[in-house]
Short mmCIF file of C-alpha atoms in Angstrom, two decimals:
data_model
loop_
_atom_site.label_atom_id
_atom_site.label_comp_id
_atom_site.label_asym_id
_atom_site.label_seq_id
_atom_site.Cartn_x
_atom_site.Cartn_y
_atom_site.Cartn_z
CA UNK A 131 -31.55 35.01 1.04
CA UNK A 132 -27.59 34.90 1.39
CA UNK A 133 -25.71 32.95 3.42
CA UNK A 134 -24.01 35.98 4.51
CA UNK A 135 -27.28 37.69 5.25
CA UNK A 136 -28.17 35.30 7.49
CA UNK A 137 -25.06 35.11 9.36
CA UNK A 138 -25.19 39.27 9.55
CA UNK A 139 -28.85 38.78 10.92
CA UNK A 140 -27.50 36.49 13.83
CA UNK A 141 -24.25 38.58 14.70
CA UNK A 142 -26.13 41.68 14.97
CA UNK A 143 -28.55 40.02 17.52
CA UNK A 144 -31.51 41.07 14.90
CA UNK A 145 -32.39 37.44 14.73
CA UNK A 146 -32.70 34.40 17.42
CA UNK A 147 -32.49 31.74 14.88
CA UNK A 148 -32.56 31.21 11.08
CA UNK A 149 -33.39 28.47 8.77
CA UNK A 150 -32.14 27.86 5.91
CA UNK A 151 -31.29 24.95 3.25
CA UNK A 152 -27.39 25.32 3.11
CA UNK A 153 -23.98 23.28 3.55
CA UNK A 154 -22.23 23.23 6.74
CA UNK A 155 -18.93 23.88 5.99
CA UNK A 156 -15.64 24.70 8.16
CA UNK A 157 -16.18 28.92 7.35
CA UNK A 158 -19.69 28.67 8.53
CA UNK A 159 -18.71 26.34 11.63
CA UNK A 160 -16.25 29.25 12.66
CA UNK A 161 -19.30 31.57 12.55
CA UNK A 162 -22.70 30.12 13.98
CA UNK A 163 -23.66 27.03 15.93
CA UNK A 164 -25.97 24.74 13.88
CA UNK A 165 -28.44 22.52 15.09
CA UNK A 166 -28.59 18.94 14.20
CA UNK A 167 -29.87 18.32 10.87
CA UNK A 168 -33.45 18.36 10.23
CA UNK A 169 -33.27 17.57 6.97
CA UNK A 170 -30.82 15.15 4.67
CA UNK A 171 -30.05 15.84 0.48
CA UNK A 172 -27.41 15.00 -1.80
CA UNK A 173 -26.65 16.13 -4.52
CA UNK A 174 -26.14 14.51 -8.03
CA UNK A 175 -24.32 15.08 -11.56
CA UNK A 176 -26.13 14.91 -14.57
CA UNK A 177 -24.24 14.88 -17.65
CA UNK A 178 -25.27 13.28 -21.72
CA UNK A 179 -24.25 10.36 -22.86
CA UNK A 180 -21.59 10.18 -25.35
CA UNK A 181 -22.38 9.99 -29.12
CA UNK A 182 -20.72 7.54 -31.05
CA UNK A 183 -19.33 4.28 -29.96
CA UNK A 184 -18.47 3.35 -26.36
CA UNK A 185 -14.92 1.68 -25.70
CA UNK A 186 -15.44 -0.98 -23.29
CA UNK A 187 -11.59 -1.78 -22.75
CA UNK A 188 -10.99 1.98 -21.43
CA UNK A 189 -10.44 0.97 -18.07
CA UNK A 190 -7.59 -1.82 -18.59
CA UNK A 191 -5.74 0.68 -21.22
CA UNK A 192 -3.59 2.20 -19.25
CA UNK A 193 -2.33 -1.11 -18.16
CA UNK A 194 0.72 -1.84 -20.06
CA UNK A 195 1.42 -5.44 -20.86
CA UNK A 196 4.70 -5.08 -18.41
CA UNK A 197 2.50 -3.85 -15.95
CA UNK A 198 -0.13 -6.48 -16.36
CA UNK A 199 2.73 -9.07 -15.71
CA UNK A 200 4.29 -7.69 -12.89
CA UNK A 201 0.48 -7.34 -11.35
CA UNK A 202 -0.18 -10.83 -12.09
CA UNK A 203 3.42 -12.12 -10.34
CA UNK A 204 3.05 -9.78 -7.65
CA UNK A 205 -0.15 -11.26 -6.27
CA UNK A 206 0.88 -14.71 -7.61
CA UNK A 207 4.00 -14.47 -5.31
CA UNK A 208 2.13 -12.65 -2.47
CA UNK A 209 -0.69 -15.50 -2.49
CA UNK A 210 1.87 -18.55 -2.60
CA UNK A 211 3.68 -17.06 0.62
CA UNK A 212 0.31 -16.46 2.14
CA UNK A 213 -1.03 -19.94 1.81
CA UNK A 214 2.21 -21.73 2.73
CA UNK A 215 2.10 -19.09 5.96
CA UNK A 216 -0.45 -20.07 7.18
CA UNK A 217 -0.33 -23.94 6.27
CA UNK A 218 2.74 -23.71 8.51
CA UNK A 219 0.17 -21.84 11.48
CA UNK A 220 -2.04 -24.64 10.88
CA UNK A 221 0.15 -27.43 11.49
CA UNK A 222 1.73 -26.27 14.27
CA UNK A 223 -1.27 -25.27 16.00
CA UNK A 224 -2.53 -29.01 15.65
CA UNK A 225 1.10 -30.70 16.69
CA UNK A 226 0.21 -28.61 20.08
CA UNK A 227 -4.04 -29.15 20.13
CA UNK A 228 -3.23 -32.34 22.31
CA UNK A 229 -1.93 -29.91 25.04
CA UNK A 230 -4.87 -27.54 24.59
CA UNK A 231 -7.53 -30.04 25.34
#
């Protein structure tokens, strides 16, 4: 049975209700009211594994070695600054804790 069908069935006051397993999306919002869900799936891709042999460095390829080194300085720099930051917090907090007690 169609989504369509359904939604014809309801318009035309020729049905009160209808179930039905399908995906509520914004066209279908616009068109009936749905219930809360009484039922949960998901769905899942299947596909075959590759023949031949697998390339385990794929995912750091397209990492240039210019990019690698500005990554590495870039949260080198960014974790330096950090720790003196909040070094600094910390000692200042404790020259005032004698006030705060």
């Amino acid at each position: 049975m169609s989504t369509c069908f359904l939604s014809n069935l309801l318009h035309c006051r020729e049905a009160d209700m209808a179930a039905s397993p399908l995906s509520i999306t914004q066209e279908r919002l616009k068109a009936v009211t749905f219930s809360s869900n009484l039922y949960k799936d998901s769905l899942g891709l299947m596909f075959r594994t590759p023949e031949g042999q697998q390339n385990t460095d794929a995912l750091l390829e397209p990492f240039t070695n210019t990019v690698s080194i500005t990554l590495s300085s870039f949260f080198t720099i960014v974790s330096i600054t950090l720790s003196s930051f909040f070094t600094t917090v910390s000692i200042t907090l404790s020259s005032f804790s004698h006030l705060i007690q």
